[in-house]
Structure formats: C-alpha cells, structure tokens
Coordinates of C-alpha atoms in Angstrom, one line a residue:
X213 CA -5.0 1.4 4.9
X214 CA -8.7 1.4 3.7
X215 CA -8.5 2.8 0.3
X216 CA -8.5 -0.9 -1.5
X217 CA -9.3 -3.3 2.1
X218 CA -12.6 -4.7 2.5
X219 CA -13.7 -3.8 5.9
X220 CA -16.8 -5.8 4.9
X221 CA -15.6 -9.7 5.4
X222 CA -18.9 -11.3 3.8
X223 CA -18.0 -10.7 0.3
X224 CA -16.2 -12.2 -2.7
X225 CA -13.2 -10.6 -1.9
X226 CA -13.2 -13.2 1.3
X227 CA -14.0 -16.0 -1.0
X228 CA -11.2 -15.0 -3.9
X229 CA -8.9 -14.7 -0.8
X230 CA -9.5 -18.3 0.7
X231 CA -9.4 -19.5 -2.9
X232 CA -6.1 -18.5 -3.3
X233 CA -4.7 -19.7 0.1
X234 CA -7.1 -23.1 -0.5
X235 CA -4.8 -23.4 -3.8
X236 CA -1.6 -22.0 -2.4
X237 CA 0.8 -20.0 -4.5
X238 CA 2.8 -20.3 -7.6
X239 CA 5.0 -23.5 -7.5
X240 CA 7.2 -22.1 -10.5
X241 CA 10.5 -21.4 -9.2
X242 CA 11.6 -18.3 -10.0
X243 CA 15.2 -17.9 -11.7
X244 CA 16.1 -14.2 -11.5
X245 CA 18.2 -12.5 -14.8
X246 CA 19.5 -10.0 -11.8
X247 CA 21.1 -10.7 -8.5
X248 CA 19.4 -8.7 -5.5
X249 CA 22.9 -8.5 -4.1
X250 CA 24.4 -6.1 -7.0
X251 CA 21.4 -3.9 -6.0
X252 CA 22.3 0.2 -5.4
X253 CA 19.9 0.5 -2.3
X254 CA 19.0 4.2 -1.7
X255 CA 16.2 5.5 0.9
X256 CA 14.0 9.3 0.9
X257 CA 12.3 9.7 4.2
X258 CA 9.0 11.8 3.9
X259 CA 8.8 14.3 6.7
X260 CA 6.3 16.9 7.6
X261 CA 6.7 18.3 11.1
X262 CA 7.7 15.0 12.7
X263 CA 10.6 16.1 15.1
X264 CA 9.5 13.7 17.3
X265 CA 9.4 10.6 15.2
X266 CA 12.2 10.8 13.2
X267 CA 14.6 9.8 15.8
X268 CA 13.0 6.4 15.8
X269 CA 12.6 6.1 12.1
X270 CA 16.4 6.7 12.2
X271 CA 16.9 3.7 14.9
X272 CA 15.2 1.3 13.0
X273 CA 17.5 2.3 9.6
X274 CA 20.9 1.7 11.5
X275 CA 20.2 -1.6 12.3
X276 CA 19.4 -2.9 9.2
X277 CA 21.2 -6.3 8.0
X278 CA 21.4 -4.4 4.2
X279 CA 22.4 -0.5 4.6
X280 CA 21.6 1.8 1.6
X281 CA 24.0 3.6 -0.2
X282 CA 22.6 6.9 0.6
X283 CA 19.7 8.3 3.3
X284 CA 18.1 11.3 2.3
X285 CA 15.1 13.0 4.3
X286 CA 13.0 15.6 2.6
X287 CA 11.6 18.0 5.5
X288 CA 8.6 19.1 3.7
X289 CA 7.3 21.4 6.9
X290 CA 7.5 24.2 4.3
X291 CA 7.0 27.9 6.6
X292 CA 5.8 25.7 9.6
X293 CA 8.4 23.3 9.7
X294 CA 9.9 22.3 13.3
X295 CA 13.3 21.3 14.5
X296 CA 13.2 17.7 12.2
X297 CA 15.9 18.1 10.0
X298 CA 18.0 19.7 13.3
X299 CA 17.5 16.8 15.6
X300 CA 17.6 14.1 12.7
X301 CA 21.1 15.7 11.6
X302 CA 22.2 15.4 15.8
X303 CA 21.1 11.8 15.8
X304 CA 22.3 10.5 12.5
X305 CA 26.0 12.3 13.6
X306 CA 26.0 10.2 16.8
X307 CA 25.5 7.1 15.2
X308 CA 27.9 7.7 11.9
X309 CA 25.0 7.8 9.8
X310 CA 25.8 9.4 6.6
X311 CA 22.9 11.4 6.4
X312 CA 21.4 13.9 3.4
X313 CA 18.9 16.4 4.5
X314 CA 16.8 18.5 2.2
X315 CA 14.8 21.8 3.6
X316 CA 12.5 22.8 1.2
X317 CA 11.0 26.6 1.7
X318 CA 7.8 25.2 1.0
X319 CA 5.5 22.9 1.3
X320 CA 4.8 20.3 -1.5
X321 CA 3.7 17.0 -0.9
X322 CA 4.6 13.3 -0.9
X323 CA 3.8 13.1 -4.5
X324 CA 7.3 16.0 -4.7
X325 CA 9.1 13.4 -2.7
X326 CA 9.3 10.6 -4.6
X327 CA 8.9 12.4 -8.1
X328 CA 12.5 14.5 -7.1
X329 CA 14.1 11.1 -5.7
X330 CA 13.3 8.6 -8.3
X331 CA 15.2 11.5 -10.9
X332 CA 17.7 12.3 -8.4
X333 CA 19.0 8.9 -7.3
X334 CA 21.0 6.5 -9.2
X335 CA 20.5 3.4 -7.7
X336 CA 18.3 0.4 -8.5
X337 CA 16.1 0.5 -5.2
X338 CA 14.3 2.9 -3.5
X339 CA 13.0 2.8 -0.3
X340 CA 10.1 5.3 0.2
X341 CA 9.9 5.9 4.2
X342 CA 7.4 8.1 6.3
X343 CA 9.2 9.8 8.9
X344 CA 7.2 8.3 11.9
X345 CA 7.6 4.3 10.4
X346 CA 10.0 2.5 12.3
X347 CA 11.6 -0.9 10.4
X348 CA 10.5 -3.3 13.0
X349 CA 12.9 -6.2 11.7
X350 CA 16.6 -5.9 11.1
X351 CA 16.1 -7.7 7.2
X352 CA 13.0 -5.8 5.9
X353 CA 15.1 -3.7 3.4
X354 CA 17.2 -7.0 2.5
X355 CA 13.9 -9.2 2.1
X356 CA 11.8 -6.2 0.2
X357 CA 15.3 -6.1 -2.4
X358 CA 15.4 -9.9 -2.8
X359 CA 12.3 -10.0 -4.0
X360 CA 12.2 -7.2 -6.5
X361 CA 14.6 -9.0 -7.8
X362 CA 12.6 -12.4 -8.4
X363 CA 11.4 -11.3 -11.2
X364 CA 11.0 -8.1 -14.1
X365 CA 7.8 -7.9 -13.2
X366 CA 7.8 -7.1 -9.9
X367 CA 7.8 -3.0 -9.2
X368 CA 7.4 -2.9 -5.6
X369 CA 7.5 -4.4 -2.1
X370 CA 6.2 -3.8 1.6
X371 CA 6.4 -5.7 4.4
X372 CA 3.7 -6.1 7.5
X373 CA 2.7 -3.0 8.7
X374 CA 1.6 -2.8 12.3
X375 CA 1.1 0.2 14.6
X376 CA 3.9 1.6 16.7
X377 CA 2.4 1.4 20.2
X378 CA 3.5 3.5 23.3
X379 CA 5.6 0.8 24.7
X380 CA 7.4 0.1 21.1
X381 CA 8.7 3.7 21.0
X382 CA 10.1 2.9 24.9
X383 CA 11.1 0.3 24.1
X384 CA 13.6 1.9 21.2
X385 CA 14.2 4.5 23.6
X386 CA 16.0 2.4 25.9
X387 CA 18.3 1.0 22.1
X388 CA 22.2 1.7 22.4
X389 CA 21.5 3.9 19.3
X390 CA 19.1 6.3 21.9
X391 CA 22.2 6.0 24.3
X392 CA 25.1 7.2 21.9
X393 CA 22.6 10.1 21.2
X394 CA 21.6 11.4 24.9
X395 CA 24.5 9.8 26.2
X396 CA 23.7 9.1 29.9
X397 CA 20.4 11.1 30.2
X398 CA 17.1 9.6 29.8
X399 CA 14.8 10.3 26.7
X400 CA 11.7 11.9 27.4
X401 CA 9.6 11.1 24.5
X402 CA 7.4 14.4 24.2
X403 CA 4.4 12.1 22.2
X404 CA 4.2 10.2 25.5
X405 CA 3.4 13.0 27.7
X406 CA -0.7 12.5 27.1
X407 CA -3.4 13.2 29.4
X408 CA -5.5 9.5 29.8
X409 CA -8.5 11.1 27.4
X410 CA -5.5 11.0 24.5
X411 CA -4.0 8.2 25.2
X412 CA -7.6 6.1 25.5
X413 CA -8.3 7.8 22.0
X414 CA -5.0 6.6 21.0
X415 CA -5.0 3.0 22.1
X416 CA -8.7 2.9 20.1
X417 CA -7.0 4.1 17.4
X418 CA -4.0 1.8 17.4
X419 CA -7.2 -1.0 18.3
X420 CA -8.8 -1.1 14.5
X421 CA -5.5 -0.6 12.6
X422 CA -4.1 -3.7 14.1
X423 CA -7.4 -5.2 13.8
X424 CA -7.9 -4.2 10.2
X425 CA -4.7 -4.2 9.0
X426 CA -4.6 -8.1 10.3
X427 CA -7.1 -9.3 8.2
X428 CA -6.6 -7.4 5.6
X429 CA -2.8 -7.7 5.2
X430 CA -2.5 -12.1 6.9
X431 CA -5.9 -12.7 5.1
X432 CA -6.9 -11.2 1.7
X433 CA -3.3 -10.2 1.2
X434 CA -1.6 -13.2 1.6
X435 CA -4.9 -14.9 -0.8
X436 CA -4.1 -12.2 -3.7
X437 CA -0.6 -13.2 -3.1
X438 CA -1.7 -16.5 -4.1
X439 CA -4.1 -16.0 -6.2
X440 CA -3.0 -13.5 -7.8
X441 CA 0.7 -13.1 -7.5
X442 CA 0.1 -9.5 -6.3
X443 CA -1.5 -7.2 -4.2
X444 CA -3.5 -3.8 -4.5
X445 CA -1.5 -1.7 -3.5
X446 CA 1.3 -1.9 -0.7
X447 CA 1.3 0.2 2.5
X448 CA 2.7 3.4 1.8
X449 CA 4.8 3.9 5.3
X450 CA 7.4 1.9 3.9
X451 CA 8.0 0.6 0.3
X452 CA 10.7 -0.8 -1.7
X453 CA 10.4 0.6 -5.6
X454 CA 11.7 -0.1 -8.6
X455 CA 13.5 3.2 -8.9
X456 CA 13.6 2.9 -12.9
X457 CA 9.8 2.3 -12.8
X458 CA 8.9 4.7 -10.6
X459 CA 11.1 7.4 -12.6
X460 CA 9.2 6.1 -16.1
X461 CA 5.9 6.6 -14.4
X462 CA 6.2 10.2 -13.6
X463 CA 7.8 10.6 -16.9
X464 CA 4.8 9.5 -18.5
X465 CA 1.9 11.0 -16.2
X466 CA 3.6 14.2 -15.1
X467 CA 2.1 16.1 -17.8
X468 CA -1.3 14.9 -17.6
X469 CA -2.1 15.4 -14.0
X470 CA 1.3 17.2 -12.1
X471 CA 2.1 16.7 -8.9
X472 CA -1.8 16.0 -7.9
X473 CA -1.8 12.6 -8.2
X474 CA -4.1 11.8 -5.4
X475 CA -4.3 12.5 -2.2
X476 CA -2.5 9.2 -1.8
X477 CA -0.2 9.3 -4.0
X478 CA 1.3 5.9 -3.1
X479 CA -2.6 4.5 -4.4
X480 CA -2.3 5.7 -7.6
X481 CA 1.2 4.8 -8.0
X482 CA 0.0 1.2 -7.5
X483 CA -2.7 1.6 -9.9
X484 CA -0.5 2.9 -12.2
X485 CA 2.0 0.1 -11.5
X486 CA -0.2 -2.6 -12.3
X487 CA -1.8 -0.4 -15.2
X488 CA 1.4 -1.4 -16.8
X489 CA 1.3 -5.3 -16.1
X490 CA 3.7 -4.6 -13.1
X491 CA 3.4 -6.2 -9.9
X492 CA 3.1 -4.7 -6.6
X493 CA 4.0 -7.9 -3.3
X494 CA 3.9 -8.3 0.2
X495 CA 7.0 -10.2 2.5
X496 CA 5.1 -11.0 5.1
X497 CA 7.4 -12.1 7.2
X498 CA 9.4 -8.9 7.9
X499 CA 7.4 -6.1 9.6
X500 CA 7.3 -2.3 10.0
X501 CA 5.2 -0.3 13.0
X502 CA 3.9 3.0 11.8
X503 CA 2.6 6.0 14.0
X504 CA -0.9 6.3 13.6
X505 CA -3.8 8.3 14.9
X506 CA -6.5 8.9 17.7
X507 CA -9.8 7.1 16.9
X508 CA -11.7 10.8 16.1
X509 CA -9.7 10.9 12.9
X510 CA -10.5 8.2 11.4
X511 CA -13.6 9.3 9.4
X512 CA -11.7 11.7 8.0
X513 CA -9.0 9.5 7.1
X514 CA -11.2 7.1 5.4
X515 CA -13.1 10.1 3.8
X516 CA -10.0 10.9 2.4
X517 CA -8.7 7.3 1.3
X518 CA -11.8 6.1 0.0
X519 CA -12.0 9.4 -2.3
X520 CA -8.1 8.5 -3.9
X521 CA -9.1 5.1 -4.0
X522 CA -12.5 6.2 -6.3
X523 CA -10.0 8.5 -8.7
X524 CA -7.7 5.7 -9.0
X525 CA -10.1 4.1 -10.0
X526 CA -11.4 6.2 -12.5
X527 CA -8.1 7.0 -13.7
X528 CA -7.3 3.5 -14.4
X529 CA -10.7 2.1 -15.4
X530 CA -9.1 -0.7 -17.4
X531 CA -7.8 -2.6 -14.5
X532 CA -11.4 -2.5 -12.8
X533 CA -12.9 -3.6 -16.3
X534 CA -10.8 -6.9 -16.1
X535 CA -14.2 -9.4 -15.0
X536 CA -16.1 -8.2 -17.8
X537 CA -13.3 -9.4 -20.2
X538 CA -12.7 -13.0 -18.5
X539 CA -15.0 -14.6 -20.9
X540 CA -13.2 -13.8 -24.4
X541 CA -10.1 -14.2 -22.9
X542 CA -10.9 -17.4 -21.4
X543 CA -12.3 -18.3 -25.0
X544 CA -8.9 -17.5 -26.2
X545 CA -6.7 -19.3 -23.7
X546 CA -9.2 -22.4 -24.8
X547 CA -8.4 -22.4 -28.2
X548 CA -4.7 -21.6 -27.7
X549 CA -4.3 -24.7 -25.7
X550 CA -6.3 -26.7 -28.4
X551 CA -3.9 -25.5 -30.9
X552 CA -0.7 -26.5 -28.7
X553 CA 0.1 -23.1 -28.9
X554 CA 0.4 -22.3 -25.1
X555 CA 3.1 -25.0 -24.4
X556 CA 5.3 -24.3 -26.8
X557 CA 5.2 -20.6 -25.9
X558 CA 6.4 -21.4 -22.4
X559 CA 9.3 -23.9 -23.4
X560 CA 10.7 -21.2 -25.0
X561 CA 11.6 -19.0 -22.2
X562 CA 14.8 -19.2 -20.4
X563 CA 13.9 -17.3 -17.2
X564 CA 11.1 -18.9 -15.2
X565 CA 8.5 -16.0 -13.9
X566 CA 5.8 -16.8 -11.8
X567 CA 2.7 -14.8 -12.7
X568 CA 4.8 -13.2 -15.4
X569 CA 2.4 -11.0 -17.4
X570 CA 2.5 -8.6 -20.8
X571 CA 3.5 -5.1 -19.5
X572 CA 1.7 -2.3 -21.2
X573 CA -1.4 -0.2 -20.9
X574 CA -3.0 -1.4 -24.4
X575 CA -2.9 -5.1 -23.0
X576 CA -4.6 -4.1 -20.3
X577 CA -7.5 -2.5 -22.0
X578 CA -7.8 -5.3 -24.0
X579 CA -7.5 -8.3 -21.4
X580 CA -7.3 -6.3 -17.8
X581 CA -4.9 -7.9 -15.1
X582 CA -5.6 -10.8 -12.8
X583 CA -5.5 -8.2 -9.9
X584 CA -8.0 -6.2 -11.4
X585 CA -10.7 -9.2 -9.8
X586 CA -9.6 -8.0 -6.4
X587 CA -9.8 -4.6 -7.1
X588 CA -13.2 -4.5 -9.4
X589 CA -14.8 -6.4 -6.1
X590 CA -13.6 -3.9 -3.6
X591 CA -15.4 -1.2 -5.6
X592 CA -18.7 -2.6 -5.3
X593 CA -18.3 -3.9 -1.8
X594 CA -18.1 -0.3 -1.0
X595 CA -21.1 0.7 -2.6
X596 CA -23.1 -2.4 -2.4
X597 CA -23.1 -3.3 1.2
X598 CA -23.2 -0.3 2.6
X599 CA -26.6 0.8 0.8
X600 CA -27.9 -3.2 0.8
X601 CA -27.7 -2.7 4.9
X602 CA -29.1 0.6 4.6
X603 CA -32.2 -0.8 2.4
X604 CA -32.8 -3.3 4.6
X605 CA -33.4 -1.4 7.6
X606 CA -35.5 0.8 5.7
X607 CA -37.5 -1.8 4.6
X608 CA -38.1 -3.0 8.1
X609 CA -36.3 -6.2 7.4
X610 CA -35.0 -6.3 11.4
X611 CA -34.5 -10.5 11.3
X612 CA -32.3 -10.1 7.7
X613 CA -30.3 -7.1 8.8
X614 CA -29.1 -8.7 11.8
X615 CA -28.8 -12.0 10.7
X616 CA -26.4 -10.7 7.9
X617 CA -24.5 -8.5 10.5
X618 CA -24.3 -11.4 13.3
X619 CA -23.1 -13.8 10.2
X620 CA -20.3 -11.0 8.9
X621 CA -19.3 -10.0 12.5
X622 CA -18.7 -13.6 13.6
X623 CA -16.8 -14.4 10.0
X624 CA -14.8 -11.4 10.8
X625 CA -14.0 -12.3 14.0
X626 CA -12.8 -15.8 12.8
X627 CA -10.4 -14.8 10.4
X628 CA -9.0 -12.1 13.0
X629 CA -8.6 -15.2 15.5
X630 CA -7.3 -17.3 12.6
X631 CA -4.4 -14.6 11.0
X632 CA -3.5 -13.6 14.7
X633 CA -2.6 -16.9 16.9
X634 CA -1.0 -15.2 19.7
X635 CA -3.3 -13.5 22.5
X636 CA -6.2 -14.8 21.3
X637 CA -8.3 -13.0 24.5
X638 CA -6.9 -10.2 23.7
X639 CA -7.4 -9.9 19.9
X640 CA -11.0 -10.8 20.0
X641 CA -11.7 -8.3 23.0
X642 CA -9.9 -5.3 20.2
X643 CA -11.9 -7.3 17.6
X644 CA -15.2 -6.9 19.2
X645 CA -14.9 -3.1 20.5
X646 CA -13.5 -2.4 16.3
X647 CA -16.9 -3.5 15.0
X648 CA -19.0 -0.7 15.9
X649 CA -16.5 1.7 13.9
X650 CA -15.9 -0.7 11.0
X651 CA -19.5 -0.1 10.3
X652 CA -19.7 3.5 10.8
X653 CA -17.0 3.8 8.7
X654 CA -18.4 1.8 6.3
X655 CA -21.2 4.4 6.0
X656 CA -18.5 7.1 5.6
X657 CA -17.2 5.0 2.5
X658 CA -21.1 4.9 1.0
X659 CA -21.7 8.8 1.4
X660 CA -17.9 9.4 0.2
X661 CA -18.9 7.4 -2.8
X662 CA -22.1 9.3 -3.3
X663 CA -20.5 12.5 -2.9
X664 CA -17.7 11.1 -5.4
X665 CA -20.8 10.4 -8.0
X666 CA -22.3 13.6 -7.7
X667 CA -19.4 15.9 -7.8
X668 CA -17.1 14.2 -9.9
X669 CA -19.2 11.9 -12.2
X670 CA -17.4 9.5 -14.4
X671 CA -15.4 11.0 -17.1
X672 CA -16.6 11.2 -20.5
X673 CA -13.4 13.6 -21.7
X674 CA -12.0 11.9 -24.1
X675 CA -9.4 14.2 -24.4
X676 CA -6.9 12.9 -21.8
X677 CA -7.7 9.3 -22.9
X678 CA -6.3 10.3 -26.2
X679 CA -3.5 11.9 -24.5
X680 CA -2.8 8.6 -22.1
X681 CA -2.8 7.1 -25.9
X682 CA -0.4 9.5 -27.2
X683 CA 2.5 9.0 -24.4
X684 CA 2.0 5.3 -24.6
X685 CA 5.4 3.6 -27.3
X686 CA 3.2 2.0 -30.1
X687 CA 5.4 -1.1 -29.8
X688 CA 4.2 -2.0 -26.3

C-alpha cells in the first residue's frame, strides 16, 4: 500500500487532494457506448501456500449480488505448496461453487497469474483476487463492473481495502457457507491459534494499515478522484481489469521485460495503464479486508514497495515528466480556446466521458497525464522529506524539526479523524501509536531510494526506448 501513498501528510500531495475534494468531481454525466450488465465477469485467485485463507476468500465470492462466469485459482506453491487447492476444491463442492483449480509444478509469480488469465479467459472482466482477500460487501464485483463500464477509458477498478481482523475471519466462520462445509462441527481457524506476542504484533500491524490505508485511500484518493479522475494505482488484493487491456499490455511489454515486471507487478501494471492514457478508479463505497502482516515486516515490505514504485517509475518516466510540460500545454489549451477550437471539438462527440483523455504512449511523452501531478509529487516527497528532516537535525535545528513534525503529526491526525467518523477514541489512539513507525519507515523509503540511485542509476540505454518506440502502432 505504500509504493505510491504519502505517508508524509504536509506536502502537495495533501494540498492537490483537498483541491480536488474543495472542487468536487466531474459534473459530466457519463453516457456509456457499453452496458455493464452484458459484461462476461470471470475471476483468477492468486494463491501461494494459503490453505488457510482461501476458505474465506471463497465465502466472500458466493455471496456476491453479480457471480462470474467462471472461478479459477492458480496455486502457485510450486514444490512447497500445501493443501490449498485440496481444501479450496472441498469447500467450493459444498457450496455448488463451480470451481477451476490450476496446480502449477512450479513456482512463478503473480506477474504468471494474470499474464496466463488475461490470454486464457474470454470474458470482458477480470477480477484479479489474492487468496487471503475476503469481498467484504455483497456488490463489490457489481459496483467495480459498473464502473468500467462508464467509460473506454477506464481500465480498472478497486474498492476500499481494509485489514481482515481476527474477529472478521470469526465472524465468517460462524457464515452458513462455513456451516454447509464442516457441517455441525466448529471451525478452528489454525491463524488464530497465536501466542499474545503474535497476536500484539499482529494487531500493530493491522493498527497502521487501517491507519494508512484511511488517509490514503478516504483522503488523497478520493481528491485524485476528483481532481484527477483517477488514482495511482489501485490495491492489488482485489481488482476489476479490463481483460482486453490487460491482455494488450502484456502483448506489448512481454518481450521487453518477461515475467519480471516488478516486484509488484499490480504497480507497474498501473503505470503502464495510465502510460497509455487509461484510467485506473476507486468505488469507495464497496469494501474488501485483506490479510495482512505482523508489525516486524513492514520494513521489509516497504523496502520492497518503495523499490517497484522507483522502477515504475523509471520505466515510465513520461507520466512523472507531466509538471514540467504544464506550461506549453497550458499555452496551447489558451490559444485553442481563443480560436473556438475547443468547443466545437466537444459538441461533436456523442458519448459524454468525464476526464476522457488521448490514449497512447507518444501523447504522453508529449503532454504527460493529469495523474502524473500526483505521482511526480510522491516521488519527491519520498526523497525530499525524509533527507529535509534528516538535515535539519544535523544542523542542530531542534525548534524547526519539531515544529514541522508537531505540525505534520497533528495534520495527520486531523484527516485520520476527518476520513474515519466512527470511533473517534479509538482511531486517534491507533493514529498516535502509528506515528512512530510512519517515520521510521519513512527513513526506510530515503535509504531505499539511495540504494535505488546507486545501484540502479537512471537509465541512459536507449536501446529499449527505441524498442518501447518500435511496438508502439504509429497511428496512435
């Protein structure tokens, strides 16, 4: 969740995302060429050693108000695989779930996943699932499809994603769908059985994701939304793609970089979405609770995000390039609209879009996307707040340091209380005990951007620029 979120509040990213709530979004009215309702709905579910997950990810597909066409779960355990695919076929059999699963010898990624499933399937839609993501309400898959459907230009579609607690996953224990599977007998839930060091570490865990994940996802999400008509990039538990787009874009960068995309491969797929004048949204209003881990990991997570993020970024330098091509394209905008020209241009379009945009790479090299503000930002939040706090205390500025921290921590704070209305105790309490590790991890992101500089420096190969060049038609 922090390979494109600004765990930094005091920033432009904060004042972009007020602007666009401020303004509020599009008033254009969308009139779709497609209806949602003719969609071919078809789900993969990404599993890697998750036998006791899937059972819940299962639950939260069978009550959905829009069921796919076809479920298929890819157990990518590879040689250390466990009894996944056995207990997922036991449950889906119980519940008259028509259920495909796919044991693969070995081990090859998420990247595999979706690549294989976007070729394989023949539907319009699909649903991209982690095996330990539970759909939280019964019309996310319905309200993702509808709004793919607003509009060609929209590629793909998340809701909220929240963590799944200990008491969620008793909670779906307890569901008639546990019941036809156990039949009288009471499930033990194996993940639950944790000594009190491992569940503290747990509920610290679960603490900053819902933390983070509120501001980033009620807060600068919904003001991109506005702003922007987009997002970065969606959550990667549980997306809605285009399945035509997604097939296109592993067509197309397949040979340049394989099956090594990024280490999250659902980042660079955004990039490379928007790269293309797509546009990846958010339906806030249906949510999805994700299995997530103890607080120790989380540096390495974020060591890990943070490094995708940067070769994303790399990759698709055009997109972070878009501020330092505002002025001539504002210059032309100008002179269109003294002209008349702009007017004209939009009478003569049947379907109404909003945010519609050009597709195609050249356009973005020439012009960037309006996302690419949100995105250029987060890159130098990363690098420049980290290292301005850092100078500072080795100036011996004390009274600036801290007045800049106390400032960010109680802005941070406000929007938490502001995006989360219920509990308010509560969410500042998880609020407050979050801020010591949003800062260390903030530090993580600096030396993960350092050691990103120094052993992977930015590309001067021209080579696969030439070869991006190549693959791309000459009449986008």
């Amino acid at each position: 969740m922090t390979g494109s979120a600004s765990l930094f509040v005091l920033g432009p990213n904060t004042l972009l995302s007020a602007v666009g709530l401020l303004r509020g979004p599009d008033p254009t009215v969308p009139t779709p060429a497609e209806r949602w309702q003719d969609a071919r709905v078809e789900v993969v579910i990404a599993a890697d050693r998750q036998q006791h997950d899937i059972v819940y990810c299962l639950a939260g597909l069978l009550r959905q108000s829009l069921r796919p066409e076809s479920v298929v779960l890819i157990d990518d355990g590879g040689s250390d695989r466990d009894g996944t695919a056995q207990i997922a076929r036991e449950f889906a059999r119980a519940n008259g779930l028509k259920l495909s699963v796919i044991e693969q010898t070995w081990s090859f990624g998420r990247t595999s996943t979706i690549k294989r499933q976007a070729r394989e399937f023949k539907g319009d839609v699909q649903v991209v699932l982690d095996a330990g993501t539970v759909l939280e309400s019964p019309d996310y898959i319905e309200r993702c499809v509808r709004e793919l459907y607003q509009g060609v230009g929209i590629a793909s579609a998340c809701g909220t994603l929240l963590p799944l607690r200990g008491h969620d996953r008793r909670r779906w224990a307890q569901s008639a769908e546990f019941a036809r599977w156990i039949g009288q007998d009471v499930y033990l839930d194996p993940a639950l059985r944790r000594d009190w060091l491992h569940r503290l570490l747990w509920w610290m865990g679960n603490s900053y994701r819902e933390s983070v994940g509120a501001v980033q996802q009620r807060f600068f999400n919904r003001g991109h939304m506005a702003l922007f008509g987009g997002i970065g990039h969606p959550v990667g538990a549980a997306v809605a793609y285009r399945r035509q787009y997604l097939k296109d874009l592993f067509d197309r960068y397949e040979p340049l970089y394989g099956d090594e995309l990024t280490a999250l491969p659902d980042l660079f797929i955004a990039f490379a979405l928007s790269n293309e004048g797509y546009r990846n949204v958010q339906v806030a209003e249906v949510q999805a609770r994700a299995l997530g881990p103890e607080i120790q990991h989380m540096p390495q997570l974020t060591w890990r995000a943070i490094a995708a993020f940067l070769q994303s970024c790399r990759d698709f330098d055009g997109l972070l390039r878009t501020p330092l091509r505002w002025p001539r394209r504002w210059w032309r905008q100008r002179r269109d609209r003294a002209r008349a020209q702009a007017p004209r241009w939009r009478d003569a379009r049947r379907i109404a879009e909003a945010y519609r945009q050009p597709f195609g790479e050249r356009l973005t090299r020439q012009q960037g996307r309006p996302i690419g503000w949100a995105l250029f930002f987060v890159a130098i939040e990363k690098i420049a707040f980290p290292l301005g706090l850092l100078l500072l205390a080795a100036s011996g500025w004390w009274l600036a340091l801290a007045l800049i921290i106390a400032a960010e921590c109680l802005l941070s704070l406000g929007v938490l209380l502001a995006v989360s209305p219920s509990a308010p105790a509560r969410t500042l309490l998880k609020g407050v005990l979050t801020i010591p590790l949003r800062y260390g991890l903030m530090l993580v992101e600096l030396v993960t951007v350092v050691d990103f500089i120094l052993r992977r420096p930015v590309r001067t190969d021209r080579r696969r620029q030439r070869d991006l060049e190549s693959l791309e038609d000459p009449n986008t």
